[in-house]
PDB file of N, CA and C in Angstrom:
ATOM      1  N   UNK A   1      55.294 -26.635  27.031  1.00 46.00           N
ATOM      2  CA  UNK A   1      53.987 -26.463  27.649  1.00 46.00           C
ATOM      3  C   UNK A   1      53.103 -27.648  27.302  1.00 46.00           C
ATOM      4  N   UNK A   2      52.519 -28.274  28.299  1.00 55.00           N
ATOM      5  CA  UNK A   2      51.614 -29.408  28.092  1.00 55.00           C
ATOM      6  C   UNK A   2      50.241 -28.935  27.664  1.00 55.00           C
ATOM      7  N   UNK A   3      49.603 -29.678  26.739  1.00 58.00           N
ATOM      8  CA  UNK A   3      48.220 -29.307  26.388  1.00 58.00           C
ATOM      9  C   UNK A   3      47.289 -29.582  27.553  1.00 58.00           C
ATOM     10  N   UNK A   4      46.211 -28.820  27.638  1.00 57.00           N
ATOM     11  CA  UNK A   4      45.216 -29.037  28.684  1.00 57.00           C
ATOM     12  C   UNK A   4      44.521 -30.366  28.441  1.00 57.00           C
ATOM     13  N   UNK A   5      44.212 -31.069  29.528  1.00 57.00           N
ATOM     14  CA  UNK A   5      43.459 -32.318  29.430  1.00 57.00           C
ATOM     15  C   UNK A   5      42.479 -32.427  30.584  1.00 57.00           C
ATOM     16  N   UNK A   6      41.533 -33.335  30.442  1.00 55.00           N
ATOM     17  CA  UNK A   6      40.606 -33.688  31.515  1.00 55.00           C
ATOM     18  C   UNK A   6      40.011 -32.515  32.257  1.00 55.00           C
ATOM     19  N   UNK A   7      40.185 -32.512  33.598  1.00 58.00           N
ATOM     20  CA  UNK A   7      39.515 -31.509  34.429  1.00 58.00           C
ATOM     21  C   UNK A   7      39.996 -30.079  34.155  1.00 58.00           C
ATOM     22  N   UNK A   8      41.182 -29.907  33.549  1.00 84.00           N
ATOM     23  CA  UNK A   8      41.686 -28.564  33.278  1.00 84.00           C
ATOM     24  C   UNK A   8      40.900 -27.877  32.161  1.00 84.00           C
ATOM     25  N   UNK A   9      40.186 -28.634  31.367  1.00 91.00           N
ATOM     26  CA  UNK A   9      39.413 -28.067  30.268  1.00 91.00           C
ATOM     27  C   UNK A   9      38.102 -27.490  30.755  1.00 91.00           C
ATOM     28  N   UNK A  10      37.575 -26.524  30.028  1.00 93.00           N
ATOM     29  CA  UNK A  10      36.255 -25.959  30.346  1.00 93.00           C
ATOM     30  C   UNK A  10      35.241 -26.636  29.440  1.00 93.00           C
ATOM     31  N   UNK A  11      34.505 -27.611  29.998  1.00 93.00           N
ATOM     32  CA  UNK A  11      33.571 -28.420  29.247  1.00 93.00           C
ATOM     33  C   UNK A  11      32.221 -27.727  29.132  1.00 93.00           C
ATOM     34  N   UNK A  12      31.601 -27.839  27.961  1.00 92.00           N
ATOM     35  CA  UNK A  12      30.269 -27.305  27.699  1.00 92.00           C
ATOM     36  C   UNK A  12      29.372 -28.495  27.358  1.00 92.00           C
ATOM     37  N   UNK A  13      28.261 -28.614  28.083  1.00 86.00           N
ATOM     38  CA  UNK A  13      27.329 -29.726  27.861  1.00 86.00           C
ATOM     39  C   UNK A  13      26.265 -29.292  26.856  1.00 86.00           C
ATOM     40  N   UNK A  14      25.878 -30.218  26.024  1.00 74.00           N
ATOM     41  CA  UNK A  14      24.810 -29.958  25.058  1.00 74.00           C
ATOM     42  C   UNK A  14      23.535 -29.520  25.786  1.00 74.00           C
ATOM     43  N   UNK A  15      22.808 -28.621  25.195  1.00 74.00           N
ATOM     44  CA  UNK A  15      21.540 -28.192  25.781  1.00 74.00           C
ATOM     45  C   UNK A  15      20.496 -29.303  25.728  1.00 74.00           C
ATOM     46  N   UNK A  16      20.741 -30.336  24.954  1.00 69.00           N
ATOM     47  CA  UNK A  16      19.830 -31.485  24.869  1.00 69.00           C
ATOM     48  C   UNK A  16      20.142 -32.514  25.939  1.00 69.00           C
ATOM     49  N   UNK A  17      21.190 -32.323  26.712  1.00 66.00           N
ATOM     50  CA  UNK A  17      21.601 -33.285  27.732  1.00 66.00           C
ATOM     51  C   UNK A  17      21.163 -32.805  29.112  1.00 66.00           C
ATOM     52  N   UNK A  18      20.578 -33.717  29.890  1.00 66.00           N
ATOM     53  CA  UNK A  18      20.185 -33.396  31.252  1.00 66.00           C
ATOM     54  C   UNK A  18      20.428 -34.614  32.137  1.00 66.00           C
ATOM     55  N   UNK A  19      20.362 -34.419  33.446  1.00 67.00           N
ATOM     56  CA  UNK A  19      20.610 -35.531  34.363  1.00 67.00           C
ATOM     57  C   UNK A  19      19.565 -36.624  34.244  1.00 67.00           C
ATOM     58  N   UNK A  20      18.338 -36.288  33.891  1.00 71.00           N
ATOM     59  CA  UNK A  20      17.301 -37.303  33.792  1.00 71.00           C
ATOM     60  C   UNK A  20      16.879 -37.573  32.337  1.00 71.00           C
ATOM     61  N   UNK A  21      17.557 -36.970  31.397  1.00 67.00           N
ATOM     62  CA  UNK A  21      17.196 -37.137  29.987  1.00 67.00           C
ATOM     63  C   UNK A  21      18.209 -37.950  29.230  1.00 67.00           C
ATOM     64  N   UNK A  22      18.226 -37.790  27.918  1.00 69.00           N
ATOM     65  CA  UNK A  22      19.138 -38.577  27.086  1.00 69.00           C
ATOM     66  C   UNK A  22      20.593 -38.166  27.303  1.00 69.00           C
ATOM     67  N   UNK A  23      21.467 -39.109  27.065  1.00 72.00           N
ATOM     68  CA  UNK A  23      22.900 -38.832  27.157  1.00 72.00           C
ATOM     69  C   UNK A  23      23.354 -38.124  25.897  1.00 72.00           C
ATOM     70  N   UNK A  24      24.130 -37.108  26.054  1.00 84.00           N
ATOM     71  CA  UNK A  24      24.669 -36.363  24.912  1.00 84.00           C
ATOM     72  C   UNK A  24      26.179 -36.232  25.083  1.00 84.00           C
ATOM     73  N   UNK A  25      26.703 -35.201  24.527  1.00 87.00           N
ATOM     74  CA  UNK A  25      28.146 -34.991  24.584  1.00 87.00           C
ATOM     75  C   UNK A  25      28.492 -33.687  25.260  1.00 87.00           C
ATOM     76  N   UNK A  26      29.739 -33.604  25.679  1.00 92.00           N
ATOM     77  CA  UNK A  26      30.326 -32.374  26.169  1.00 92.00           C
ATOM     78  C   UNK A  26      31.510 -32.054  25.279  1.00 92.00           C
ATOM     79  N   UNK A  27      31.762 -30.769  25.074  1.00 94.00           N
ATOM     80  CA  UNK A  27      32.829 -30.327  24.200  1.00 94.00           C
ATOM     81  C   UNK A  27      33.673 -29.303  24.943  1.00 94.00           C
ATOM     82  N   UNK A  28      34.979 -29.370  24.757  1.00 96.00           N
ATOM     83  CA  UNK A  28      35.893 -28.384  25.308  1.00 96.00           C
ATOM     84  C   UNK A  28      36.872 -27.992  24.206  1.00 96.00           C
ATOM     85  N   UNK A  29      37.000 -26.714  23.953  1.00 95.00           N
ATOM     86  CA  UNK A  29      37.865 -26.237  22.870  1.00 95.00           C
ATOM     87  C   UNK A  29      39.063 -25.494  23.414  1.00 95.00           C
ATOM     88  N   UNK A  30      40.215 -25.743  22.826  1.00 93.00           N
ATOM     89  CA  UNK A  30      41.417 -24.953  23.072  1.00 93.00           C
ATOM     90  C   UNK A  30      41.797 -24.332  21.740  1.00 93.00           C
ATOM     91  N   UNK A  31      42.880 -23.611  21.705  1.00 90.00           N
ATOM     92  CA  UNK A  31      43.236 -22.941  20.460  1.00 90.00           C
ATOM     93  C   UNK A  31      43.543 -23.915  19.321  1.00 90.00           C
ATOM     94  N   UNK A  32      44.019 -25.113  19.622  1.00 94.00           N
ATOM     95  CA  UNK A  32      44.368 -26.049  18.556  1.00 94.00           C
ATOM     96  C   UNK A  32      43.652 -27.371  18.575  1.00 94.00           C
ATOM     97  N   UNK A  33      42.778 -27.598  19.558  1.00 96.00           N
ATOM     98  CA  UNK A  33      42.130 -28.907  19.702  1.00 96.00           C
ATOM     99  C   UNK A  33      40.720 -28.763  20.213  1.00 96.00           C
ATOM    100  N   UNK A  34      39.843 -29.613  19.728  1.00 97.00           N
ATOM    101  CA  UNK A  34      38.479 -29.734  20.259  1.00 97.00           C
ATOM    102  C   UNK A  34      38.370 -31.118  20.880  1.00 97.00           C
ATOM    103  N   UNK A  35      38.006 -31.146  22.163  1.00 96.00           N
ATOM    104  CA  UNK A  35      37.866 -32.409  22.901  1.00 96.00           C
ATOM    105  C   UNK A  35      36.382 -32.732  23.024  1.00 96.00           C
ATOM    106  N   UNK A  36      36.034 -33.994  22.890  1.00 95.00           N
ATOM    107  CA  UNK A  36      34.643 -34.460  22.959  1.00 95.00           C
ATOM    108  C   UNK A  36      34.586 -35.657  23.878  1.00 95.00           C
ATOM    109  N   UNK A  37      33.557 -35.684  24.763  1.00 92.00           N
ATOM    110  CA  UNK A  37      33.360 -36.831  25.655  1.00 92.00           C
ATOM    111  C   UNK A  37      31.874 -37.029  25.898  1.00 92.00           C
ATOM    112  N   UNK A  38      31.515 -38.201  26.382  1.00 89.00           N
ATOM    113  CA  UNK A  38      30.137 -38.496  26.723  1.00 89.00           C
ATOM    114  C   UNK A  38      29.759 -37.814  28.016  1.00 89.00           C
ATOM    115  N   UNK A  39      28.533 -37.266  28.090  1.00 85.00           N
ATOM    116  CA  UNK A  39      28.103 -36.528  29.282  1.00 85.00           C
ATOM    117  C   UNK A  39      27.759 -37.443  30.450  1.00 85.00           C
ATOM    118  N   UNK A  40      27.507 -38.733  30.182  1.00 83.00           N
ATOM    119  CA  UNK A  40      27.187 -39.650  31.286  1.00 83.00           C
ATOM    120  C   UNK A  40      28.404 -40.393  31.801  1.00 83.00           C
ATOM    121  N   UNK A  41      29.531 -40.276  31.132  1.00 87.00           N
ATOM    122  CA  UNK A  41      30.769 -40.940  31.563  1.00 87.00           C
ATOM    123  C   UNK A  41      31.921 -39.969  31.414  1.00 87.00           C
ATOM    124  N   UNK A  42      31.875 -38.880  32.163  1.00 86.00           N
ATOM    125  CA  UNK A  42      32.869 -37.811  31.998  1.00 86.00           C
ATOM    126  C   UNK A  42      34.305 -38.227  32.264  1.00 86.00           C
ATOM    127  N   UNK A  43      34.583 -39.187  33.159  1.00 89.00           N
ATOM    128  CA  UNK A  43      35.976 -39.605  33.306  1.00 89.00           C
ATOM    129  C   UNK A  43      36.410 -40.608  32.232  1.00 89.00           C
ATOM    130  N   UNK A  44      35.487 -41.007  31.379  1.00 90.00           N
ATOM    131  CA  UNK A  44      35.779 -42.015  30.350  1.00 90.00           C
ATOM    132  C   UNK A  44      36.584 -41.458  29.191  1.00 90.00           C
ATOM    133  N   UNK A  45      36.585 -42.197  28.096  1.00 93.00           N
ATOM    134  CA  UNK A  45      37.383 -41.815  26.922  1.00 93.00           C
ATOM    135  C   UNK A  45      36.959 -40.476  26.336  1.00 93.00           C
ATOM    136  N   UNK A  46      37.928 -39.840  25.705  1.00 92.00           N
ATOM    137  CA  UNK A  46      37.708 -38.562  25.028  1.00 92.00           C
ATOM    138  C   UNK A  46      38.262 -38.650  23.618  1.00 92.00           C
ATOM    139  N   UNK A  47      37.668 -37.898  22.729  1.00 94.00           N
ATOM    140  CA  UNK A  47      38.230 -37.705  21.399  1.00 94.00           C
ATOM    141  C   UNK A  47      38.878 -36.331  21.371  1.00 94.00           C
ATOM    142  N   UNK A  48      39.953 -36.203  20.647  1.00 96.00           N
ATOM    143  CA  UNK A  48      40.606 -34.898  20.448  1.00 96.00           C
ATOM    144  C   UNK A  48      40.842 -34.738  18.953  1.00 96.00           C
ATOM    145  N   UNK A  49      40.277 -33.691  18.383  1.00 97.00           N
ATOM    146  CA  UNK A  49      40.384 -33.445  16.955  1.00 97.00           C
ATOM    147  C   UNK A  49      40.752 -31.984  16.710  1.00 97.00           C
ATOM    148  N   UNK A  50      41.167 -31.690  15.493  1.00 98.00           N
ATOM    149  CA  UNK A  50      41.474 -30.299  15.159  1.00 98.00           C
ATOM    150  C   UNK A  50      40.182 -29.510  15.015  1.00 98.00           C
ATOM    151  N   UNK A  51      40.247 -28.200  15.178  1.00 97.00           N
ATOM    152  CA  UNK A  51      39.040 -27.391  14.976  1.00 97.00           C
ATOM    153  C   UNK A  51      38.461 -27.557  13.557  1.00 97.00           C
ATOM    154  N   UNK A  52      39.299 -27.731  12.562  1.00 97.00           N
ATOM    155  CA  UNK A  52      38.817 -27.937  11.195  1.00 97.00           C
ATOM    156  C   UNK A  52      38.042 -29.239  11.075  1.00 97.00           C
ATOM    157  N   UNK A  53      38.554 -30.302  11.687  1.00 97.00           N
ATOM    158  CA  UNK A  53      37.867 -31.590  11.662  1.00 97.00           C
ATOM    159  C   UNK A  53      36.544 -31.509  12.413  1.00 97.00           C
ATOM    160  N   UNK A  54      36.531 -30.834  13.569  1.00 96.00           N
ATOM    161  CA  UNK A  54      35.288 -30.698  14.332  1.00 96.00           C
ATOM    162  C   UNK A  54      34.248 -29.908  13.530  1.00 96.00           C
ATOM    163  N   UNK A  55      34.669 -28.833  12.876  1.00 96.00           N
ATOM    164  CA  UNK A  55      33.738 -28.031  12.079  1.00 96.00           C
ATOM    165  C   UNK A  55      33.152 -28.852  10.939  1.00 96.00           C
ATOM    166  N   UNK A  56      33.966 -29.686  10.298  1.00 97.00           N
ATOM    167  CA  UNK A  56      33.470 -30.532   9.228  1.00 97.00           C
ATOM    168  C   UNK A  56      32.467 -31.558   9.763  1.00 97.00           C
ATOM    169  N   UNK A  57      32.792 -32.168  10.903  1.00 94.00           N
ATOM    170  CA  UNK A  57      31.871 -33.135  11.518  1.00 94.00           C
ATOM    171  C   UNK A  57      30.561 -32.471  11.909  1.00 94.00           C
ATOM    172  N   UNK A  58      30.630 -31.319  12.570  1.00 92.00           N
ATOM    173  CA  UNK A  58      29.407 -30.619  13.010  1.00 92.00           C
ATOM    174  C   UNK A  58      28.552 -30.228  11.823  1.00 92.00           C
ATOM    175  N   UNK A  59      29.176 -29.755  10.750  1.00 95.00           N
ATOM    176  CA  UNK A  59      28.438 -29.384   9.546  1.00 95.00           C
ATOM    177  C   UNK A  59      27.732 -30.606   8.956  1.00 95.00           C
ATOM    178  N   UNK A  60      28.417 -31.736   8.936  1.00 96.00           N
ATOM    179  CA  UNK A  60      27.818 -32.979   8.434  1.00 96.00           C
ATOM    180  C   UNK A  60      26.677 -33.436   9.348  1.00 96.00           C
ATOM    181  N   UNK A  61      26.901 -33.392  10.662  1.00 89.00           N
ATOM    182  CA  UNK A  61      25.930 -33.923  11.630  1.00 89.00           C
ATOM    183  C   UNK A  61      24.604 -33.158  11.602  1.00 89.00           C
ATOM    184  N   UNK A  62      24.633 -31.862  11.410  1.00 90.00           N
ATOM    185  CA  UNK A  62      23.388 -31.089  11.439  1.00 90.00           C
ATOM    186  C   UNK A  62      22.530 -31.360  10.204  1.00 90.00           C
ATOM    187  N   UNK A  63      23.097 -31.956   9.187  1.00 89.00           N
ATOM    188  CA  UNK A  63      22.297 -32.276   7.983  1.00 89.00           C
ATOM    189  C   UNK A  63      21.721 -33.677   8.035  1.00 89.00           C
ATOM    190  N   UNK A  64      22.000 -34.436   9.081  1.00 81.00           N
ATOM    191  CA  UNK A  64      21.537 -35.835   9.186  1.00 81.00           C
ATOM    192  C   UNK A  64      20.384 -35.952  10.134  1.00 81.00           C
TER     193      UNK A  64
END
């Protein structure tokens, strides 16, 4: 079974991101991977990390 990629994923856009506002990120989670991409360049590069890595990053980011 191939992992989901690109358009097959269900992307969630940050509530801080809008068409006329600042660029933020979109996140799509599967059972074993969290995908991250820029909201202004959705066909562009993506990061794929484990849920544990994403949780550690998110925990760090909210304290900065």
